[in-house]
mmCIF file of C-alpha atoms in Angstrom:
data_model
loop_
_atom_site.group_PDB
_atom_site.id
_atom_site.type_symbol
_atom_site.label_atom_id
_atom_site.label_comp_id
_atom_site.label_asym_id
_atom_site.label_seq_id
_atom_site.Cartn_x
_atom_site.Cartn_y
_atom_site.Cartn_z
ATOM 1 C CA ASP V 23 -18.610 -20.899 -3.217
ATOM 2 C CA THR V 24 -18.676 -21.812 -6.906
ATOM 3 C CA ALA V 25 -18.875 -18.676 -9.057
ATOM 4 C CA VAL V 26 -20.490 -20.282 -12.120
ATOM 5 C CA SER V 27 -22.116 -23.642 -11.531
ATOM 6 C CA GLN V 28 -23.629 -25.970 -14.092
ATOM 7 C CA THR V 29 -25.750 -29.026 -13.585
ATOM 8 C CA PRO V 30 -25.539 -31.794 -14.425
ATOM 9 C CA LYS V 31 -21.831 -32.403 -14.969
ATOM 10 C CA TYR V 32 -22.513 -35.472 -17.102
ATOM 11 C CA LEU V 33 -25.578 -36.260 -19.178
ATOM 12 C CA VAL V 34 -26.041 -39.452 -21.170
ATOM 13 C CA THR V 35 -29.251 -39.725 -23.127
ATOM 14 C CA GLN V 36 -30.804 -41.368 -26.152
ATOM 15 C CA MET V 37 -31.429 -39.773 -29.506
ATOM 16 C CA GLY V 38 -34.744 -37.998 -29.726
ATOM 17 C CA ASN V 39 -34.941 -37.118 -26.038
ATOM 18 C CA ASP V 40 -35.302 -33.618 -24.626
ATOM 19 C CA LYS V 41 -32.887 -32.440 -21.966
ATOM 20 C CA SER V 42 -31.957 -29.300 -20.031
ATOM 21 C CA ILE V 43 -28.729 -27.957 -18.606
ATOM 22 C CA LYS V 44 -28.865 -25.416 -15.838
ATOM 23 C CA CYS V 45 -26.421 -22.616 -15.084
ATOM 24 C CA GLU V 46 -26.225 -20.201 -12.192
ATOM 25 C CA GLN V 47 -23.711 -17.473 -11.350
ATOM 26 C CA ASN V 48 -23.251 -15.693 -8.040
ATOM 27 C CA LEU V 49 -20.852 -13.019 -9.276
ATOM 28 C CA GLY V 50 -23.458 -10.354 -9.899
ATOM 29 C CA HIS V 51 -22.566 -10.322 -13.586
ATOM 30 C CA ASP V 52 -25.046 -8.976 -16.097
ATOM 31 C CA THR V 53 -24.168 -11.167 -19.049
ATOM 32 C CA MET V 54 -24.200 -14.948 -19.453
ATOM 33 C CA TYR V 55 -23.202 -17.209 -22.328
ATOM 34 C CA TRP V 56 -23.400 -20.733 -23.648
ATOM 35 C CA TYR V 57 -20.449 -22.167 -25.524
ATOM 36 C CA LYS V 58 -20.120 -25.567 -27.172
ATOM 37 C CA GLN V 59 -16.782 -27.401 -27.168
ATOM 38 C CA ASP V 60 -16.495 -30.191 -29.696
ATOM 39 C CA SER V 61 -14.323 -33.288 -29.600
ATOM 40 C CA LYS V 62 -11.397 -31.338 -31.076
ATOM 41 C CA LYS V 63 -11.658 -28.821 -28.204
ATOM 42 C CA PHE V 64 -12.924 -26.098 -30.538
ATOM 43 C CA LEU V 65 -15.078 -23.569 -28.670
ATOM 44 C CA LYS V 66 -17.999 -21.875 -30.367
ATOM 45 C CA ILE V 67 -20.390 -19.368 -28.902
ATOM 46 C CA MET V 68 -24.051 -20.305 -29.049
ATOM 47 C CA PHE V 69 -25.961 -17.645 -27.137
ATOM 48 C CA SER V 70 -25.523 -14.708 -24.819
ATOM 49 C CA TYR V 71 -27.989 -12.948 -22.560
ATOM 50 C CA ASN V 72 -27.678 -9.558 -20.923
ATOM 51 C CA ASN V 73 -30.058 -8.898 -18.045
ATOM 52 C CA LYS V 74 -32.416 -11.622 -19.278
ATOM 53 C CA GLU V 75 -32.419 -10.364 -22.851
ATOM 54 C CA LEU V 76 -30.987 -12.332 -25.748
ATOM 55 C CA ILE V 77 -28.145 -10.399 -27.404
ATOM 56 C CA ILE V 78 -26.200 -13.034 -29.341
ATOM 57 C CA ASN V 79 -27.851 -15.923 -31.140
ATOM 58 C CA GLU V 80 -25.419 -17.762 -33.372
ATOM 59 C CA THR V 81 -26.415 -20.124 -36.126
ATOM 60 C CA VAL V 82 -27.681 -22.800 -33.813
ATOM 61 C CA PRO V 83 -30.483 -25.265 -34.633
ATOM 62 C CA ASN V 84 -33.763 -24.093 -33.178
ATOM 63 C CA ARG V 85 -33.868 -27.331 -31.196
ATOM 64 C CA PHE V 86 -31.651 -25.383 -28.783
ATOM 65 C CA SER V 87 -33.534 -22.860 -26.695
ATOM 66 C CA PRO V 88 -31.935 -20.774 -23.966
ATOM 67 C CA LYS V 89 -34.013 -19.392 -21.131
ATOM 68 C CA SER V 90 -32.976 -16.755 -18.605
ATOM 69 C CA PRO V 91 -35.459 -16.377 -15.740
ATOM 70 C CA ASP V 92 -33.230 -13.763 -14.101
ATOM 71 C CA LYS V 93 -29.763 -12.386 -14.679
ATOM 72 C CA ALA V 94 -28.163 -14.984 -12.417
ATOM 73 C CA HIS V 95 -29.509 -17.967 -14.358
ATOM 74 C CA LEU V 96 -29.234 -19.132 -17.935
ATOM 75 C CA ASN V 97 -30.567 -22.554 -18.817
ATOM 76 C CA LEU V 98 -30.236 -24.456 -22.076
ATOM 77 C CA HIS V 99 -32.986 -26.726 -23.288
ATOM 78 C CA ILE V 100 -32.364 -29.103 -26.161
ATOM 79 C CA ASN V 101 -35.179 -30.846 -28.012
ATOM 80 C CA SER V 102 -34.962 -33.996 -30.130
ATOM 81 C CA LEU V 103 -31.334 -34.690 -29.320
ATOM 82 C CA GLU V 104 -29.095 -35.900 -32.144
ATOM 83 C CA LEU V 105 -25.777 -37.742 -32.120
ATOM 84 C CA GLY V 106 -24.030 -34.574 -33.310
ATOM 85 C CA ASP V 107 -25.115 -32.731 -30.188
ATOM 86 C CA SER V 108 -22.608 -34.739 -28.182
ATOM 87 C CA ALA V 109 -20.110 -32.212 -26.817
ATOM 88 C CA VAL V 110 -19.139 -30.329 -23.697
ATOM 89 C CA TYR V 111 -21.337 -27.311 -23.040
ATOM 90 C CA PHE V 112 -19.924 -24.437 -21.038
ATOM 91 C CA CYS V 113 -21.770 -21.667 -19.349
ATOM 92 C CA ALA V 114 -19.891 -18.411 -18.715
ATOM 93 C CA SER V 115 -20.579 -14.977 -17.325
ATOM 94 C CA SER V 116 -19.014 -11.538 -17.601
ATOM 95 C CA GLN V 117 -19.534 -8.163 -15.976
ATOM 96 C CA SER V 118 -19.890 -6.447 -19.321
ATOM 97 C CA ASP V 119 -21.933 -7.347 -22.380
ATOM 98 C CA THR V 120 -18.933 -6.398 -24.500
ATOM 99 C CA GLY V 121 -16.844 -9.229 -23.083
ATOM 100 C CA ARG V 122 -13.865 -6.945 -22.609
ATOM 101 C CA TYR V 123 -13.198 -8.005 -19.019
ATOM 102 C CA GLY V 124 -13.051 -11.671 -19.875
ATOM 103 C CA TYR V 125 -15.318 -14.493 -18.860
ATOM 104 C CA THR V 126 -15.754 -16.727 -15.833
ATOM 105 C CA PHE V 127 -16.580 -20.245 -16.956
ATOM 106 C CA GLY V 128 -18.425 -23.081 -15.339
ATOM 107 C CA SER V 129 -16.847 -26.518 -15.242
ATOM 108 C CA GLY V 130 -18.898 -27.792 -18.168
ATOM 109 C CA THR V 131 -21.581 -30.370 -18.897
ATOM 110 C CA ARG V 132 -20.487 -33.357 -20.949
ATOM 111 C CA LEU V 133 -23.459 -34.416 -23.066
ATOM 112 C CA THR V 134 -23.336 -37.820 -24.712
ATOM 113 C CA VAL V 135 -26.144 -38.786 -27.072
ATOM 114 C CA VAL V 136 -26.391 -42.513 -27.831
ATOM 115 C CA ALA N 1419 -12.172 -11.366 -41.157
ATOM 116 C CA GLN N 1420 -11.643 -11.416 -37.413
ATOM 117 C CA SER N 1421 -9.872 -14.549 -36.303
ATOM 118 C CA VAL N 1422 -7.436 -16.141 -33.895
ATOM 119 C CA THR N 1423 -4.866 -18.762 -34.781
ATOM 120 C CA GLN N 1424 -2.582 -20.809 -32.599
ATOM 121 C CA PRO N 1425 0.060 -22.390 -34.827
ATOM 122 C CA ASP N 1426 1.106 -25.091 -32.380
ATOM 123 C CA ILE N 1427 -1.401 -27.867 -31.764
ATOM 124 C CA HIS N 1428 0.760 -29.591 -29.187
ATOM 125 C CA ILE N 1429 3.915 -28.616 -27.291
ATOM 126 C CA THR N 1430 6.011 -30.698 -24.915
ATOM 127 C CA VAL N 1431 8.464 -29.109 -22.503
ATOM 128 C CA SER N 1432 10.530 -30.357 -19.597
ATOM 129 C CA GLU N 1433 9.673 -29.258 -16.116
ATOM 130 C CA GLY N 1434 11.683 -26.153 -15.240
ATOM 131 C CA ALA N 1435 12.140 -25.127 -18.859
ATOM 132 C CA SER N 1436 10.766 -21.905 -20.291
ATOM 133 C CA LEU N 1437 7.587 -21.834 -22.328
ATOM 134 C CA GLU N 1438 6.229 -19.735 -25.150
ATOM 135 C CA LEU N 1439 2.840 -20.380 -26.733
ATOM 136 C CA ARG N 1440 2.069 -18.531 -29.933
ATOM 137 C CA CYS N 1441 -1.090 -16.661 -30.827
ATOM 138 C CA ASN N 1442 -1.826 -14.595 -33.916
ATOM 139 C CA TYR N 1443 -4.921 -12.558 -34.529
ATOM 140 C CA SER N 1444 -6.649 -10.765 -37.358
ATOM 141 C CA TYR N 1445 -8.477 -7.572 -36.378
ATOM 142 C CA GLY N 1446 -8.672 -4.099 -37.861
ATOM 143 C CA ALA N 1447 -8.445 -2.009 -34.695
ATOM 144 C CA THR N 1448 -6.836 -2.267 -31.262
ATOM 145 C CA PRO N 1449 -7.863 -5.706 -30.068
ATOM 146 C CA TYR N 1450 -8.999 -7.026 -26.728
ATOM 147 C CA LEU N 1451 -7.003 -10.246 -26.278
ATOM 148 C CA PHE N 1452 -7.108 -12.977 -23.675
ATOM 149 C CA TRP N 1453 -5.396 -16.185 -22.670
ATOM 150 C CA TYR N 1454 -7.320 -18.954 -20.944
ATOM 151 C CA VAL N 1455 -6.203 -22.284 -19.521
ATOM 152 C CA GLN N 1456 -8.305 -25.432 -19.392
ATOM 153 C CA SER N 1457 -7.159 -28.250 -17.135
ATOM 154 C CA PRO N 1458 -8.489 -31.738 -17.919
ATOM 155 C CA GLY N 1459 -12.176 -32.045 -17.107
ATOM 156 C CA GLN N 1460 -12.408 -28.406 -16.053
ATOM 157 C CA GLY N 1461 -13.757 -25.163 -17.386
ATOM 158 C CA LEU N 1462 -11.606 -22.381 -18.748
ATOM 159 C CA GLN N 1463 -9.796 -20.018 -16.415
ATOM 160 C CA LEU N 1464 -8.711 -16.533 -17.435
ATOM 161 C CA LEU N 1465 -4.918 -16.164 -17.195
ATOM 162 C CA LEU N 1466 -4.564 -12.583 -18.415
ATOM 163 C CA LYS N 1467 -6.021 -9.961 -20.734
ATOM 164 C CA TYR N 1468 -4.850 -7.032 -22.819
ATOM 165 C CA PHE N 1469 -6.771 -4.088 -24.193
ATOM 166 C CA SER N 1470 -4.477 -1.074 -23.979
ATOM 167 C CA GLY N 1471 -1.437 0.329 -22.258
ATOM 168 C CA ASP N 1472 1.660 -1.656 -21.463
ATOM 169 C CA THR N 1473 2.226 -4.313 -24.103
ATOM 170 C CA LEU N 1474 3.669 -6.748 -21.556
ATOM 171 C CA VAL N 1475 0.839 -8.104 -19.456
ATOM 172 C CA GLN N 1476 1.247 -10.039 -16.245
ATOM 173 C CA GLY N 1477 -1.222 -12.728 -15.321
ATOM 174 C CA ILE N 1478 -1.899 -15.373 -12.731
ATOM 175 C CA LYS N 1479 0.195 -18.499 -12.095
ATOM 176 C CA GLY N 1480 3.410 -16.738 -13.208
ATOM 177 C CA PHE N 1481 2.317 -16.248 -16.836
ATOM 178 C CA GLU N 1482 2.885 -13.153 -18.937
ATOM 179 C CA ALA N 1483 2.039 -12.235 -22.504
ATOM 180 C CA GLU N 1484 3.394 -9.678 -24.921
ATOM 181 C CA PHE N 1485 1.259 -7.830 -27.419
ATOM 182 C CA LYS N 1486 3.046 -7.004 -30.674
ATOM 183 C CA ARG N 1487 0.892 -5.003 -33.060
ATOM 184 C CA SER N 1488 3.407 -5.189 -35.911
ATOM 185 C CA GLN N 1489 3.285 -8.985 -35.818
ATOM 186 C CA SER N 1490 -0.394 -9.301 -34.858
ATOM 187 C CA SER N 1491 0.742 -11.557 -32.061
ATOM 188 C CA PHE N 1492 -0.026 -12.086 -28.397
ATOM 189 C CA ASN N 1493 2.334 -14.816 -27.222
ATOM 190 C CA LEU N 1494 2.107 -16.360 -23.777
ATOM 191 C CA ARG N 1495 5.269 -17.031 -21.791
ATOM 192 C CA LYS N 1496 6.374 -18.568 -18.549
ATOM 193 C CA PRO N 1497 10.016 -18.660 -17.408
ATOM 194 C CA SER N 1498 9.851 -22.003 -15.627
ATOM 195 C CA VAL N 1499 7.133 -24.567 -16.236
ATOM 196 C CA HIS N 1500 5.701 -26.757 -13.484
ATOM 197 C CA TRP N 1501 4.103 -30.160 -14.026
ATOM 198 C CA SER N 1502 0.764 -28.673 -12.982
ATOM 199 C CA ASP N 1503 0.871 -26.357 -16.022
ATOM 200 C CA ALA N 1504 0.022 -29.280 -18.307
ATOM 201 C CA ALA N 1505 -3.297 -28.248 -19.839
ATOM 202 C CA GLU N 1506 -4.966 -26.813 -22.925
ATOM 203 C CA TYR N 1507 -4.306 -23.132 -23.576
ATOM 204 C CA PHE N 1508 -6.633 -20.915 -25.567
ATOM 205 C CA CYS N 1509 -5.988 -17.488 -26.991
ATOM 206 C CA ALA N 1510 -9.133 -15.401 -27.503
ATOM 207 C CA LEU N 1511 -10.175 -12.172 -29.217
ATOM 208 C CA LYS N 1512 -13.138 -9.913 -28.564
ATOM 209 C CA THR N 1513 -14.617 -9.092 -31.951
ATOM 210 C CA SER N 1514 -16.281 -5.871 -33.024
ATOM 211 C CA TYR N 1515 -19.622 -7.629 -32.554
ATOM 212 C CA ASP N 1516 -18.815 -8.053 -28.843
ATOM 213 C CA LYS N 1517 -18.372 -11.763 -29.220
ATOM 214 C CA VAL N 1518 -15.279 -13.482 -27.895
ATOM 215 C CA ILE N 1519 -13.855 -15.993 -30.322
ATOM 216 C CA PHE N 1520 -11.321 -18.593 -29.323
ATOM 217 C CA GLY N 1521 -8.336 -20.026 -31.106
ATOM 218 C CA PRO N 1522 -8.121 -23.784 -31.637
ATOM 219 C CA GLY N 1523 -5.992 -24.276 -28.538
ATOM 220 C CA THR N 1524 -2.491 -25.553 -27.782
ATOM 221 C CA SER N 1525 -2.109 -28.668 -25.698
ATOM 222 C CA LEU N 1526 0.853 -28.478 -23.315
ATOM 223 C CA SER N 1527 2.552 -31.586 -21.951
ATOM 224 C CA VAL N 1528 5.206 -31.345 -19.251
ATOM 225 C CA ILE N 1529 7.902 -33.979 -18.878
ATOM 226 C CA PRO N 1530 9.068 -34.491 -15.292
#
């Protein structure tokens, strides 16, 4: 049983399109996150949700919109995709909204915008 | 400013040799610190964490890390490296805003 699962694993799309990435966790955690990993492997937090409520919203273009229908799911919708959005996007979850127990990560979604 | 640095971008060791990966942090209070490993094409896996108590922390896969407040360091060690340890290693810090920030990573190569 995968603890944090993301779909799709790979996404290739043209500039200007709209796409979504889905994330689900079966750990019973209250908090979920989206991180972006660039080509240099640098990881940057984008959003976090605790029990369906947004608690961290970094300086991310408003083309990115997270949605959490329940505490086990956190989806990421991206409008008007740009070349610079190409990256690996990781979903993660933790049992505390303080992050002090560490995160469980999904295996990532590699987004390529052409 | 709260930050994490990993001075070594890339390290190569021979299989069976010992390993130490360096991590330095900047934080005003007692930090929560973590080490994660990312194998190629995979997500990150938590190796170990520190937030109080014993400064030598044991983790999974035979890794340990030592917290040294005087040096603002949290170095990761393993006595004998296996070829399967080749991966990217990230040190991370929980900030006072309850965000976890990651260092730039150290890429480990293992020579058979």
